[in-house]
PDB file of C-alpha atoms in Angstrom:
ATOM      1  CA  UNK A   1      -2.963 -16.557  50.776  1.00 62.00           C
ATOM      2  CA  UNK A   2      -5.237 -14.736  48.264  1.00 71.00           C
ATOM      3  CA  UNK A   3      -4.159 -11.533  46.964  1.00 90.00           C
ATOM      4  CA  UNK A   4      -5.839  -7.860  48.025  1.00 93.00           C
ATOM      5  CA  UNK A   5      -6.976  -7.774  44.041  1.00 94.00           C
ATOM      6  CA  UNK A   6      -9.111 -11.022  44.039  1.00 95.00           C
ATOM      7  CA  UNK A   7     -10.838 -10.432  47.554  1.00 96.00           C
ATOM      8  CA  UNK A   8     -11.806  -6.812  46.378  1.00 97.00           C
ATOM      9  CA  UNK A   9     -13.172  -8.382  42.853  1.00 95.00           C
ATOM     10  CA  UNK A  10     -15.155 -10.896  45.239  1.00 96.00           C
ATOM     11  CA  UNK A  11     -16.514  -8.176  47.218  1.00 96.00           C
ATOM     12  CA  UNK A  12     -17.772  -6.384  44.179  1.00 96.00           C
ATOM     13  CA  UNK A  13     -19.133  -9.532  42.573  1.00 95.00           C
ATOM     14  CA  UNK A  14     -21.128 -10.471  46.278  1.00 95.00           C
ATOM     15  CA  UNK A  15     -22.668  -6.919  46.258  1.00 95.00           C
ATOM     16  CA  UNK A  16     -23.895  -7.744  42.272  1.00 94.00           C
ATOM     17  CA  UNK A  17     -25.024 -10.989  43.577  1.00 93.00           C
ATOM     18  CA  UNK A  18     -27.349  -9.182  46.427  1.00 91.00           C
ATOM     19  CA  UNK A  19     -28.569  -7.155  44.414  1.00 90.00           C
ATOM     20  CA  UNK A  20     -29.664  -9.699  42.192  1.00 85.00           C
ATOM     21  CA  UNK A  21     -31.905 -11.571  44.819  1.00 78.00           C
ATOM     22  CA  UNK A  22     -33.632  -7.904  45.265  1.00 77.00           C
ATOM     23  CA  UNK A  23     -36.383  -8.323  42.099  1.00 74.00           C
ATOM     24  CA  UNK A  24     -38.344  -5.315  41.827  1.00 80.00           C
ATOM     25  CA  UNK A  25     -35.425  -3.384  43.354  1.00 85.00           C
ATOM     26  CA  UNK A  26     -33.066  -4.353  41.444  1.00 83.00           C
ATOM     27  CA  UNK A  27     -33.127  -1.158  39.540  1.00 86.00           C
ATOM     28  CA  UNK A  28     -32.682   0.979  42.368  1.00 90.00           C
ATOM     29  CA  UNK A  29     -30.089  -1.333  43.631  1.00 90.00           C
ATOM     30  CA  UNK A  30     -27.834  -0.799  41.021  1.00 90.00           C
ATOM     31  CA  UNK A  31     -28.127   3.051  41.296  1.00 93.00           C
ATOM     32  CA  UNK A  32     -26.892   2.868  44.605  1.00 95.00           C
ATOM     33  CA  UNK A  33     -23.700   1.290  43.226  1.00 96.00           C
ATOM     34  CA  UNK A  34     -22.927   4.460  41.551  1.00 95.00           C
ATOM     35  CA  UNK A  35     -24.500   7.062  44.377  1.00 97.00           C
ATOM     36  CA  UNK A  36     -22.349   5.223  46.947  1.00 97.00           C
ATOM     37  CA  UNK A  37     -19.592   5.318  45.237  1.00 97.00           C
ATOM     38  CA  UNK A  38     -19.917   9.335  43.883  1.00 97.00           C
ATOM     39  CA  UNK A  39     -20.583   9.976  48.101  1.00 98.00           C
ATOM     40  CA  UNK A  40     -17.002   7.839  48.672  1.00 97.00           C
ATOM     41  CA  UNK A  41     -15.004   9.394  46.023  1.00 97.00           C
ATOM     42  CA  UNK A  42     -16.299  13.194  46.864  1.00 97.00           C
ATOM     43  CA  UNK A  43     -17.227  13.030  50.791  1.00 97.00           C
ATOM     44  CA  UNK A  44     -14.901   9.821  52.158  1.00 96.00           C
ATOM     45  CA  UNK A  45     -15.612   6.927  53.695  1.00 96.00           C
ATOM     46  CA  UNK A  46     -17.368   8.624  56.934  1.00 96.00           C
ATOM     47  CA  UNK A  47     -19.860   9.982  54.630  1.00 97.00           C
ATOM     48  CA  UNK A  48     -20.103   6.751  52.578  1.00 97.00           C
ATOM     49  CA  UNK A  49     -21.223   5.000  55.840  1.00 96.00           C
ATOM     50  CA  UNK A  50     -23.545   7.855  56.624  1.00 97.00           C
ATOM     51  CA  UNK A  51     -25.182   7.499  53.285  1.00 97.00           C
ATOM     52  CA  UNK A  52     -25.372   3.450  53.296  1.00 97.00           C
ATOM     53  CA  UNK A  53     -27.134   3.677  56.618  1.00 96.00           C
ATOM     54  CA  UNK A  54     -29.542   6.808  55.383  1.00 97.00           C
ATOM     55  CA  UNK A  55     -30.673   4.964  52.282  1.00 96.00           C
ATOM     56  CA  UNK A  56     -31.395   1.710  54.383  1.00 95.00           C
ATOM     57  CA  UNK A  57     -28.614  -0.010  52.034  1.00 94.00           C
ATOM     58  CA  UNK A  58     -26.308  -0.793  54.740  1.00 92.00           C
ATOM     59  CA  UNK A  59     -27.601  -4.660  54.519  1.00 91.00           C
ATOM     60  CA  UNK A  60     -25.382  -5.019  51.559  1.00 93.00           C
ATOM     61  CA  UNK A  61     -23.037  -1.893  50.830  1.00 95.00           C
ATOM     62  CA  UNK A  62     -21.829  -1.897  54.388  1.00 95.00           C
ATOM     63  CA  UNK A  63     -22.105  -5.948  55.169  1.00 94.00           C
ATOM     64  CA  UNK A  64     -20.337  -6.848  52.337  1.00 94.00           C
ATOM     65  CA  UNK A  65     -17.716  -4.932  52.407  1.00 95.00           C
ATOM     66  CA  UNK A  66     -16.964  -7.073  55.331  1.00 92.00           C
ATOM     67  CA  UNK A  67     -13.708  -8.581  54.154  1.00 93.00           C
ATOM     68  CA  UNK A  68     -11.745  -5.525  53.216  1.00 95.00           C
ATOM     69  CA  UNK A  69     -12.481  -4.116  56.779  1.00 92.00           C
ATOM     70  CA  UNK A  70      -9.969  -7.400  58.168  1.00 90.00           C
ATOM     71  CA  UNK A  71      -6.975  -5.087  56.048  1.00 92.00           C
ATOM     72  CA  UNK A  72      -7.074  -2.374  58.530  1.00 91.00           C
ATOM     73  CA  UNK A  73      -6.142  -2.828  61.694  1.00 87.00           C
ATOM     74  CA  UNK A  74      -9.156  -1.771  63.867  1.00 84.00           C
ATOM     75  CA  UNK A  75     -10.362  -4.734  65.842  1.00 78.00           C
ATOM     76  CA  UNK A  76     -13.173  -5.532  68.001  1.00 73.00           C
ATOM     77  CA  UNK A  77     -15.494  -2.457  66.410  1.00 76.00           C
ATOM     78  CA  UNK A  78     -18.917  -2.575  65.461  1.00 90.00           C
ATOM     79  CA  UNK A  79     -19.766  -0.497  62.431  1.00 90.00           C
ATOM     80  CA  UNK A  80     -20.355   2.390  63.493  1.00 90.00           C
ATOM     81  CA  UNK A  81     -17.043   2.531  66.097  1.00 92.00           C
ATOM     82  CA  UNK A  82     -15.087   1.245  62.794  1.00 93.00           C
ATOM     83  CA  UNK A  83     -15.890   3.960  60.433  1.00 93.00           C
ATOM     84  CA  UNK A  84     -15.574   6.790  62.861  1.00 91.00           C
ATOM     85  CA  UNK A  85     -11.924   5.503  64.268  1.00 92.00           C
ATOM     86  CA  UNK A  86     -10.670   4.968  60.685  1.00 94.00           C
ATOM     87  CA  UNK A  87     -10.021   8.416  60.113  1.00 92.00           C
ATOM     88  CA  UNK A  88      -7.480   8.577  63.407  1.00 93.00           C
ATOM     89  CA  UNK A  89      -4.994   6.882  61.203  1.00 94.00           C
ATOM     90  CA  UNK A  90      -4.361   8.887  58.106  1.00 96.00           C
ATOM     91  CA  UNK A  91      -2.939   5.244  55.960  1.00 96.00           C
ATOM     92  CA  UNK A  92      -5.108   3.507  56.914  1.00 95.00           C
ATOM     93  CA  UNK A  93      -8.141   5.943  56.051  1.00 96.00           C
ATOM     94  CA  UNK A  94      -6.742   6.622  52.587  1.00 97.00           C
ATOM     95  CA  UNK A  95      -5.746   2.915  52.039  1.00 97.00           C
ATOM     96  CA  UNK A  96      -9.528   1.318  52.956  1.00 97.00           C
ATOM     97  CA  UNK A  97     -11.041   4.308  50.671  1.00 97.00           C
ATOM     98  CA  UNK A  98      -8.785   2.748  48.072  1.00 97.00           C
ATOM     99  CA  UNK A  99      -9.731  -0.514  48.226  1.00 97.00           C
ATOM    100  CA  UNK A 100     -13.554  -0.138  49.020  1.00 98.00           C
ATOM    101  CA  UNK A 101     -13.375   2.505  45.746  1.00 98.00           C
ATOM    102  CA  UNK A 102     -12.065  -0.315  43.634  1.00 97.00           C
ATOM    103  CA  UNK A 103     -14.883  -3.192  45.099  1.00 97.00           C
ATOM    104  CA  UNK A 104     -17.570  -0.154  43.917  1.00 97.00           C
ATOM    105  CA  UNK A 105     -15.883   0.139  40.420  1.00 97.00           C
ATOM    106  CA  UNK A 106     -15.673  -3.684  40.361  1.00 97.00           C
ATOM    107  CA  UNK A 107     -19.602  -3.930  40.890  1.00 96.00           C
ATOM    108  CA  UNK A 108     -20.454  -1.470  38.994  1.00 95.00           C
ATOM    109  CA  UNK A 109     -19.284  -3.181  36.221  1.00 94.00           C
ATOM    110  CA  UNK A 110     -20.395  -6.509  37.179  1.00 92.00           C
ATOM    111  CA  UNK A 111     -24.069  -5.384  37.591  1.00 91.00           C
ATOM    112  CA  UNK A 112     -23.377  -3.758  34.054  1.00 89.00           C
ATOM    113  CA  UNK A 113     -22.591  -7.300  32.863  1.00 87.00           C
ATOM    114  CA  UNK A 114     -25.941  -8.227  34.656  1.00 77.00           C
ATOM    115  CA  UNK A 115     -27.965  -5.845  32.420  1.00 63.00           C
ATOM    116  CA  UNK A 116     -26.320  -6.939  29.411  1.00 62.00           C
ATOM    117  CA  UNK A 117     -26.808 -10.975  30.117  1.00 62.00           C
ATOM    118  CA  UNK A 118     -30.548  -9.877  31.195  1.00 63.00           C
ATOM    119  CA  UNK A 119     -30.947  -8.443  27.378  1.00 59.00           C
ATOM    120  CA  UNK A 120     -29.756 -11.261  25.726  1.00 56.00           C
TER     121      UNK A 120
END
């Protein structure tokens, strides 16, 4: 059995590695990492779905996130069905915006890594 820490560091470092098959978005990509996460942090996870599908980002900042979504127990949802029952249970709201949080802070700095290694 893994622990919660290394799945959430996986999901951050799969979201890095989508972004880095997106060449001349790459850029933009890597924004997103730190708009998504400013929308989660200030307007919750609702809103944070809202703004993945908006932006057309979903394809990774929604589908990646895949694995944290098996620690709450809401089964048998599609995407949108999962983010708008999350907020009927108040743990398990707070507890996902926790965790998805730390996957965003996680790829943010891997895709700062990225830019560094790209430099060298």
């Amino acid at each position: 059995m893994k622990n919660l820490d290394a799945i959430i560091n996986e999901v951050g470092f799969e979201i890095v590695e989508s972004i880095k098959n997106k060449d001349k978005e790459r850029t933009k990509y890597k924004n997103y990492i730190d708009k998504s996460l400013g929308v989660l942090a200030n307007d919750g996870v609702y809103v944070y779905w809202v703004y993945c599908k908006a932006n057309k980002i979903d394809d990774i900042f929604i589908k990646k996130i895949e694995k944290l979504k098996e620690f709450v127990n809401i089964e048998n949802a599609d995407d949108e069905e999962f983010f708008r029952n999350l907020s009927n249970d108040i743990h398990q709201l707070l507890f996902f915006k926790e965790i998805l949080e730390k996957a965003l802070i996680y790829a943010r700095y891997h895709a700062k890594a990225l830019k560094v290694s790209e430099n060298e």
